Coordinates of C-alpha atoms and ligand atoms in Angstrom, one line a residue:
X5 CA -16.9 60.5 31.8
X6 CA -16.7 64.3 31.7
X7 CA -19.2 67.2 31.8
X8 CA -18.7 70.1 29.3
X9 CA -20.5 73.4 29.7
X10 CA -20.9 75.9 26.9
X11 CA -22.2 79.3 27.8
X12 CA -24.3 81.8 25.7
X13 CA -21.4 83.4 24.0
X14 CA -20.1 80.1 22.7
X15 CA -23.4 79.4 20.8
X16 CA -24.5 82.9 19.8
X17 CA -24.7 82.3 16.1
X18 CA -24.2 79.6 13.4
X19 CA -20.4 80.1 13.3
X20 CA -20.2 79.6 17.0
X21 CA -22.2 76.4 16.9
X22 CA -19.8 75.1 14.2
X23 CA -16.9 76.0 16.5
X24 CA -18.5 74.0 19.3
X25 CA -18.7 71.0 16.9
X26 CA -15.0 71.5 16.1
X27 CA -14.1 71.4 19.8
X28 CA -16.2 68.3 20.4
X29 CA -14.6 66.5 17.5
X30 CA -11.4 66.7 19.4
X31 CA -12.9 65.0 22.4
X32 CA -14.9 62.4 20.5
X33 CA -13.8 59.4 22.4
X34 CA -14.8 60.6 25.8
X35 CA -18.2 59.8 27.3
X36 CA -19.8 63.2 28.1
X37 CA -22.7 65.2 29.1
X38 CA -22.9 68.6 27.4
X39 CA -24.7 71.4 29.2
X40 CA -25.6 74.4 27.1
X41 CA -27.0 77.9 27.9
X42 CA -29.3 80.0 25.9
X43 CA -27.8 81.5 22.7
X44 CA -26.1 84.9 23.1
X45 CA -28.2 87.3 25.1
X46 CA -31.5 85.4 24.7
X47 CA -32.2 85.2 28.5
X48 CA -32.0 89.0 28.8
X49 CA -34.4 89.3 25.8
X50 CA -36.8 86.8 27.4
X51 CA -36.7 88.8 30.7
X52 CA -38.1 91.7 28.6
X53 CA -40.9 89.4 27.3
X54 CA -41.7 88.4 30.9
X55 CA -41.8 92.0 32.1
X56 CA -44.1 93.1 29.2
X57 CA -46.4 90.1 29.8
X58 CA -46.7 90.8 33.5
X59 CA -47.8 94.4 32.6
X60 CA -50.4 92.9 30.2
X61 CA -48.6 94.6 27.3
X62 CA -49.3 92.9 24.0
X63 CA -45.8 93.8 22.8
X64 CA -44.6 90.7 24.6
X65 CA -45.7 88.7 21.6
X66 CA -43.7 90.8 19.2
X67 CA -40.6 90.5 21.4
X68 CA -41.1 86.7 21.6
X69 CA -41.4 86.6 17.8
X70 CA -38.1 88.4 17.5
X71 CA -36.4 85.9 19.6
X72 CA -37.9 83.1 17.6
X73 CA -36.7 84.7 14.4
X74 CA -33.2 85.0 15.8
X75 CA -33.2 81.2 16.4
X76 CA -34.8 80.6 13.0
X77 CA -32.0 82.6 11.4
X78 CA -29.4 80.4 13.1
X79 CA -31.3 77.3 11.9
X80 CA -31.4 78.7 8.3
X81 CA -27.6 79.3 8.5
X82 CA -26.9 75.8 9.8
X83 CA -29.4 73.7 8.1
X84 CA -30.7 75.7 5.0
X85 CA -34.1 77.3 4.7
X86 CA -37.3 75.3 5.4
X87 CA -35.5 72.7 7.5
X88 CA -37.2 70.3 9.9
X89 CA -35.3 71.7 12.9
X90 CA -37.0 75.1 12.4
X91 CA -40.3 73.4 12.9
X92 CA -39.1 72.0 16.2
X93 CA -38.1 75.5 17.2
X94 CA -41.5 76.8 16.2
X95 CA -43.2 74.2 18.4
X96 CA -41.0 75.2 21.4
X97 CA -42.0 78.8 21.0
X98 CA -45.6 78.0 20.4
X99 CA -45.8 76.3 23.7
X100 CA -44.6 79.5 25.4
X101 CA -47.2 81.5 23.5
X102 CA -49.8 79.0 24.6
X103 CA -48.7 79.3 28.2
X104 CA -49.0 83.1 28.0
X105 CA -52.5 83.0 26.6
X106 CA -53.8 80.3 29.0
X107 CA -52.0 81.2 32.2
X108 CA -54.0 82.4 35.2
X109 CA -51.2 82.7 37.7
X110 CA -50.2 86.2 39.0
X111 CA -47.0 85.0 40.5
X112 CA -44.1 86.8 38.8
X113 CA -41.5 84.1 39.8
X114 CA -43.7 81.3 38.5
X115 CA -44.4 83.0 35.2
X116 CA -40.8 84.0 34.8
X117 CA -39.7 80.4 35.1
X118 CA -42.3 79.0 32.7
X119 CA -41.2 81.5 30.0
X120 CA -37.4 82.0 30.5
X121 CA -36.2 78.4 30.0
X122 CA -37.3 78.5 26.3
X123 CA -33.8 79.9 25.5
X124 CA -32.1 76.8 26.7
X125 CA -34.7 74.4 25.2
X126 CA -34.2 76.1 21.8
X127 CA -30.3 76.3 21.9
X128 CA -29.9 72.7 22.9
X129 CA -32.3 71.5 20.2
X130 CA -30.3 73.4 17.5
X131 CA -26.9 72.3 18.8
X132 CA -28.0 68.6 19.2
X133 CA -29.4 68.5 15.7
X134 CA -26.3 70.1 14.2
X135 CA -24.0 67.7 15.9
X136 CA -26.1 64.7 14.9
X137 CA -26.0 65.9 11.2
X138 CA -22.2 66.3 11.5
X139 CA -21.1 63.0 12.8
X140 CA -21.3 63.6 16.5
X141 CA -24.1 61.3 17.5
X142 CA -25.9 62.4 20.6
X143 CA -29.1 62.2 22.6
X144 CA -31.0 65.3 23.7
X145 CA -32.4 65.2 27.2
X146 CA -34.8 67.5 29.0
X147 CA -33.1 68.8 32.1
X148 CA -36.5 69.4 33.7
X149 CA -36.9 65.7 34.0
X150 CA -33.6 65.2 35.8
X151 CA -32.8 68.3 37.8
X152 CA -35.5 68.0 40.5
X153 CA -36.0 71.2 42.6
X154 CA -38.2 72.7 45.2
X155 CA -40.8 75.4 44.3
X156 CA -38.6 78.5 44.9
X157 CA -39.2 79.8 41.4
X158 CA -36.3 81.9 40.0
X159 CA -34.0 80.6 42.7
X160 CA -34.9 76.9 43.0
X161 CA -32.9 74.6 45.3
X162 CA -31.8 71.2 44.1
X163 CA -33.4 68.1 45.7
X164 CA -30.1 66.2 45.6
X165 CA -31.2 62.6 46.2
X166 CA -34.1 62.7 43.7
X167 CA -31.9 64.5 41.2
X168 CA -29.1 61.9 41.6
X169 CA -31.5 59.0 40.9
X170 CA -33.1 60.7 37.9
X171 CA -29.8 61.7 36.3
X172 CA -28.3 58.2 36.8
X173 CA -31.5 56.7 35.4
X174 CA -31.7 58.8 32.2
X175 CA -28.0 59.0 31.4
X176 CA -26.9 55.6 30.2
X177 CA -23.8 55.5 28.1
X178 CA -24.5 52.2 26.6
X179 CA -26.8 54.0 24.1
X180 CA -24.5 56.8 23.1
X181 CA -21.3 58.6 24.0
X182 CA -22.8 62.1 24.1
X183 CA -25.8 63.6 25.8
X184 CA -26.9 67.2 25.4
X185 CA -29.0 69.0 27.9
X186 CA -29.9 72.4 29.2
X187 CA -28.3 74.5 31.9
X188 CA -30.2 76.8 34.2
X189 CA -33.5 74.9 34.3
X190 CA -35.0 72.2 36.5
X191 CA -38.4 70.9 37.3
X192 CA -40.9 70.3 40.1
X193 CA -42.3 66.9 40.6
X194 CA -45.5 68.1 38.8
X195 CA -43.5 69.1 35.7
X196 CA -43.4 72.9 36.2
X197 CA -40.2 74.5 35.0
X198 CA -37.9 76.1 37.7
X199 CA -34.7 78.1 37.3
X200 CA -31.6 78.0 39.4
X201 CA -30.8 81.8 39.3
X202 CA -29.2 83.9 36.5
X203 CA -26.0 82.5 35.2
X204 CA -26.9 79.2 36.7
X205 CA -25.7 76.9 33.9
X206 CA -22.3 76.5 35.4
X207 CA -24.0 75.2 38.5
X208 CA -26.2 72.8 36.4
X209 CA -23.0 71.3 34.9
X210 CA -21.7 70.8 38.5
X211 CA -24.9 69.1 39.5
X212 CA -24.6 66.7 36.6
X213 CA -20.9 66.2 37.4
X214 CA -21.7 65.4 41.0
X215 CA -24.6 63.0 40.2
X216 CA -22.5 61.1 37.6
X217 CA -19.2 61.1 39.5
X218 CA -17.6 62.8 36.6
X219 CA -13.8 62.5 36.1
X220 CA -13.7 66.2 35.1
X221 CA -15.9 69.2 34.3
X222 CA -14.8 71.6 31.6
X223 CA -16.5 75.0 31.1
X224 CA -15.7 76.8 27.8
X225 CA -15.7 80.6 28.0
X226 CA -14.8 83.6 26.0
X227 CA -11.7 84.2 28.2
X228 CA -8.4 82.3 28.5
X229 CA -9.4 80.9 31.9
X230 CA -9.8 82.4 35.3
X231 CA -7.9 85.6 35.5
X232 CA -7.0 87.8 38.5
X233 CA -9.6 90.3 37.5
X234 CA -12.3 90.7 34.8
X235 CA -10.3 91.3 31.7
X236 CA -13.1 93.5 30.4
X237 CA -12.6 95.9 33.3
X238 CA -8.9 95.5 33.9
X239 CA -6.5 95.5 30.9
X240 CA -3.5 94.0 32.8
X241 CA -5.5 91.0 34.0
X242 CA -3.4 87.8 34.0
X243 CA -4.4 84.1 33.8
X244 CA -4.2 82.0 36.9
X245 CA -3.3 78.5 35.7
X246 CA -4.0 76.7 39.0
X247 CA -6.6 77.5 41.7
X248 CA -7.6 75.5 44.7
X249 CA -11.3 74.7 45.3
X250 CA -11.1 76.9 48.4
X251 CA -9.8 79.9 46.5
X252 CA -12.3 79.4 43.7
X253 CA -15.1 79.4 46.3
X254 CA -13.8 82.6 47.9
X255 CA -13.3 84.5 44.7
X256 CA -16.7 83.6 43.3
X257 CA -18.4 84.3 46.6
X258 CA -17.1 87.8 46.5
X259 CA -18.4 88.2 43.0
X260 CA -15.9 87.1 40.4
X261 CA -18.4 86.6 37.6
X262 CA -16.4 84.0 35.6
X263 CA -18.0 81.1 37.4
X264 CA -21.4 80.9 39.2
X265 CA -20.6 80.9 43.0
X266 CA -22.7 77.7 43.6
X267 CA -20.6 75.7 41.1
X268 CA -17.5 74.7 43.1
X269 CA -18.9 73.1 46.3
X270 CA -20.5 70.0 44.6
X271 CA -17.2 69.5 42.7
X272 CA -15.1 69.9 45.8
X273 CA -17.2 67.4 47.7
X274 CA -16.3 64.7 45.2
X275 CA -12.9 66.0 44.2
X276 CA -13.9 66.5 40.6
X277 CA -11.4 68.8 38.9
X278 CA -12.8 71.8 37.0
X279 CA -11.1 73.2 33.9
X280 CA -12.0 76.7 32.6
X281 CA -10.9 77.0 29.0
X282 CA -11.3 79.3 26.0
X283 CA -13.7 78.2 23.2
X284 CA -11.8 80.7 21.1
X285 CA -8.3 79.5 21.8
X286 CA -9.5 76.0 22.5
X287 CA -6.0 74.4 22.3
X288 CA -4.7 76.5 25.2
X289 CA -4.6 75.1 28.8
X290 CA -6.8 77.5 30.7
X291 CA -7.2 77.2 34.4
X292 CA -7.4 74.0 36.5
X293 CA -9.4 74.2 39.7
X294 CA -8.6 71.2 41.9
X295 CA -7.6 70.0 45.4
X296 CA -4.0 70.9 45.1
X297 CA -1.6 69.6 47.9
X298 CA 1.0 72.3 47.3
X299 CA 0.6 75.9 48.4
X300 CA -0.2 78.1 45.4
X301 CA 1.0 81.7 45.2
X302 CA -1.8 83.9 43.9
X303 CA -1.5 87.3 42.4
X304 CA -3.9 89.9 44.0
X305 CA -7.4 88.9 42.8
X306 CA -9.6 91.8 42.2
X307 CA -13.4 91.9 42.1
X308 CA -15.5 95.0 41.6
X309 CA -19.2 95.1 42.2
X310 CA -20.8 98.3 40.9
X311 CA -24.1 99.9 41.9
X312 CA -24.1 99.2 45.6
X313 CA -26.5 100.7 48.2
X314 CA -25.4 101.1 51.8
X315 CA -28.3 100.6 54.1
X316 CA -28.0 102.2 57.6
X317 CA -30.1 101.0 60.5
X318 CA -30.5 102.5 64.0
X319 CA -33.0 101.5 66.6
X320 CA -36.0 103.9 67.0
X321 CA -36.0 103.4 70.7
X322 CA -32.4 104.9 70.9
X323 CA -31.1 101.6 72.3
X324 CA -27.7 100.1 71.3
X325 CA -27.7 97.7 68.4
X326 CA -27.8 94.4 70.2
X327 CA -28.4 90.7 69.3
X328 CA -32.2 91.0 69.2
X329 CA -31.9 93.8 66.6
X330 CA -29.4 91.8 64.5
X331 CA -31.8 88.9 64.6
X332 CA -34.7 91.1 63.4
X333 CA -32.5 92.7 60.6
X334 CA -31.1 89.3 59.4
X335 CA -34.6 87.8 59.5
X336 CA -35.9 90.6 57.2
X337 CA -33.0 90.2 54.8
X338 CA -33.6 86.5 54.7
X339 CA -37.3 86.9 54.0
X340 CA -36.7 89.4 51.1
X341 CA -33.8 87.3 49.9
X342 CA -31.5 90.3 49.8
X343 CA -27.9 89.4 50.2
X344 CA -25.5 91.5 52.3
X345 CA -22.3 92.0 50.3
X346 CA -20.6 93.6 53.3
X347 CA -21.8 94.5 56.8
X348 CA -20.6 96.2 59.9
X349 CA -22.1 97.1 63.3
X350 CA -21.3 99.8 65.8
X351 CA -22.9 101.0 69.0
X352 CA -26.0 102.5 67.5
X353 CA -25.7 101.7 63.8
X354 CA -25.8 98.6 61.7
X355 CA -24.8 99.0 58.0
X356 CA -25.0 96.6 55.1
X357 CA -24.0 97.0 51.5
X358 CA -26.3 95.4 49.0
X359 CA -26.8 95.2 45.2
X360 CA -29.2 97.9 44.0
X361 CA -32.2 95.7 43.7
X362 CA -35.0 98.1 44.3
X363 CA -37.9 95.7 44.9
X364 CA -35.9 93.7 47.4
X365 CA -34.6 96.8 49.2
X366 CA -38.1 98.2 49.5
X367 CA -39.4 94.9 50.9
X368 CA -36.6 94.8 53.5
X369 CA -37.3 98.4 54.5
X370 CA -41.0 97.7 54.8
X371 CA -40.3 94.8 57.1
X372 CA -38.0 96.9 59.4
X373 CA -39.2 100.5 59.4
X374 CA -41.5 100.1 62.3
X375 CA -38.5 99.6 64.7
X376 CA -35.6 101.1 62.9
X377 CA -34.7 104.4 61.3
X378 CA -33.3 103.5 57.9
X379 CA -31.1 105.6 55.6
X380 CA -29.9 104.5 52.1
X381 CA -26.8 105.7 50.4
X382 CA -26.5 104.8 46.7
X383 CA -24.0 105.1 43.9
X384 CA -21.3 103.2 45.7
X385 CA -19.0 100.5 44.4
X386 CA -17.5 97.6 46.2
X387 CA -13.9 96.5 45.7
X388 CA -12.7 93.2 47.0
X389 CA -9.1 92.2 46.8
X390 CA -7.9 88.8 47.8
X391 CA -4.1 88.5 48.5
X392 CA -3.9 92.3 48.6
X393 CA -0.8 94.4 49.2
X394 CA -0.4 98.2 49.8
X395 CA 0.6 98.9 46.2
X396 CA -2.4 97.3 44.6
X397 CA -4.7 99.0 47.1
X398 CA -3.3 102.4 46.5
X399 CA -3.5 102.1 42.8
X400 CA -7.1 100.7 42.8
X401 CA -8.3 103.3 45.2
X402 CA -6.6 106.4 43.9
X403 CA -9.2 109.2 43.3
X404 CA -11.8 107.3 45.3
X405 CA -13.5 108.2 48.6
X406 CA -13.6 105.2 51.0
X407 CA -16.9 104.8 52.8
X408 CA -16.3 101.5 54.6
X409 CA -13.4 99.2 54.9
X410 CA -13.1 95.7 56.2
X411 CA -10.1 93.4 56.1
X412 CA -8.8 90.1 57.2
X413 CA -5.4 88.6 56.5
X414 CA -6.4 87.4 53.0
X415 CA -9.2 89.7 51.9
X416 CA -9.9 93.4 52.0
X417 CA -13.3 94.9 51.0
X418 CA -13.7 98.6 50.4
X419 CA -16.9 100.4 49.7
X420 CA -16.1 103.6 47.8
X421 CA -17.3 106.3 45.6
X422 CA -15.4 107.9 42.7
X423 CA -14.1 111.3 43.7
X424 CA -15.1 113.8 41.0
Ligands
ADP526 P1 -20.8 82.1 30.0 O1 -21.0 82.4 28.5 O2 -20.2 80.8 30.2 O3 -22.1 82.4 30.8 P2 -19.8 84.4 31.4 O4 -20.1 85.6 30.6 O5 -20.8 84.1 32.5 O6 -19.7 83.1 30.5 O7 -18.4 84.4 32.0 C1 -17.3 84.8 31.3 C2 -17.0 86.3 31.5 O8 -16.6 86.5 32.9 C3 -15.8 86.8 30.8 O9 -16.2 87.3 29.5 C4 -15.3 87.9 31.7 O10 -15.6 89.2 31.2 C5 -16.0 87.7 33.0 N1 -15.1 87.7 34.2 C6 -15.3 88.3 35.3 N2 -14.3 88.0 36.2 C7 -13.4 87.3 35.6 C8 -12.2 86.7 35.9 N3 -11.6 86.8 37.2 N4 -11.5 85.9 35.0 C9 -12.0 85.7 33.8 N5 -13.2 86.3 33.4 C10 -13.9 87.0 34.2
LIG527 N1 -29.1 81.6 30.2 C1 -29.0 81.8 31.6 C2 -28.6 83.2 31.9 O1 -28.3 83.9 31.0 C3 -28.2 80.8 32.3 C4 -26.7 80.9 32.0 O2 -26.3 81.4 30.9 O3 -25.9 80.4 32.8 O4 -28.6 83.6 33.0
MG528 MG1 -22.5 82.8 32.6

């Protein structure tokens, strides 16, 4: 059996849903689980709803209605006006409105997770119905009843054993060839919705692949496959046809956005190959990520992370930065769940580059300012190049002022600012 994953761009409107059906017709005889994200930019729009709701702003209802209308429009295009699917969609959105009017919790993360998953519930309902009406018989499953997680709302951790049992229980190919379910969401034992972190649908697909011992996982994207840089930022980006699990882990860890970083490990653990293919040119080969025996020659792989903040710490008691200071600093970063993208320590200074997430930075500063003098430098970018050479470094860093460099044999990271 195989697990397919379709992201937001692949189901953004009626035409796209029809394209998904065309792709699936070509894989009709394979048993599969299809994991689908929210349509287009729905999750971003739902984040706006959450932010308004948290501020007690009644406009959240208007925003939610706009998202519902967008889904209704896709339904009209696919099924004709006044179709029964539309009523299902209304019911899904009504439950969210009901949650908003009856909720007493003040927890942002809890509220976020109860609202945001509606995008995936709606998209899978529409796609499942369209496929059933067009000769691809399938069963819709609620991922919240299979992906069991802890209570870390917005960034929930998978409870692997429970999830494995639930997934194997619910997915029985004697009843159908094709199951459709949601990416990104999971559930607590009490039935509250949790989410696995933004862009988490790739990871959901890997969880299903792991639990079902899939023969292969395929993610369908709006790019040819995995390239040596984001083709939206880098015109000369080239396709990498074969990538080892290790390389895929490294490049996604450093921020290559084409695959969610948590995706590869569960696949590697069970040697499940991952194909990254284009839903636009769906007959092309794409990229195969697998446990290759042979050594692969990679081109320089370039990852850019914009909007970085460099945090500088020095001890207020004028002492050197020692292990006890590091322990305190790391503890604070762990508590506020702020990730260090790059770090370096010297005699009296420790520095760490982080994404510009104001709330998390403020929380970290609040935890450490009693013992440390802290300075922030913003408007920096972080360039990471795997398999670098001098020529690529010079061309990528011309007209840039380097702030911090760190390199190993395979990887160089440079924090820089554009020189105006
Ligand atoms: P999905 O719809 O599945 O969520 P994403 O938008 O998350 O898809 O991922 C696809 C996007 O990743 C591409 O449109 C591309 O701009 C971006 N991207 C970033 N780095 C790379 C890379 N190295 N190779 C291919 N695409 C990349
Ligand atoms: N819809 C979610 C998001 O936009 C999950 C995903 O697309 O992977 O983050
Ligand atoms: Mg994505």
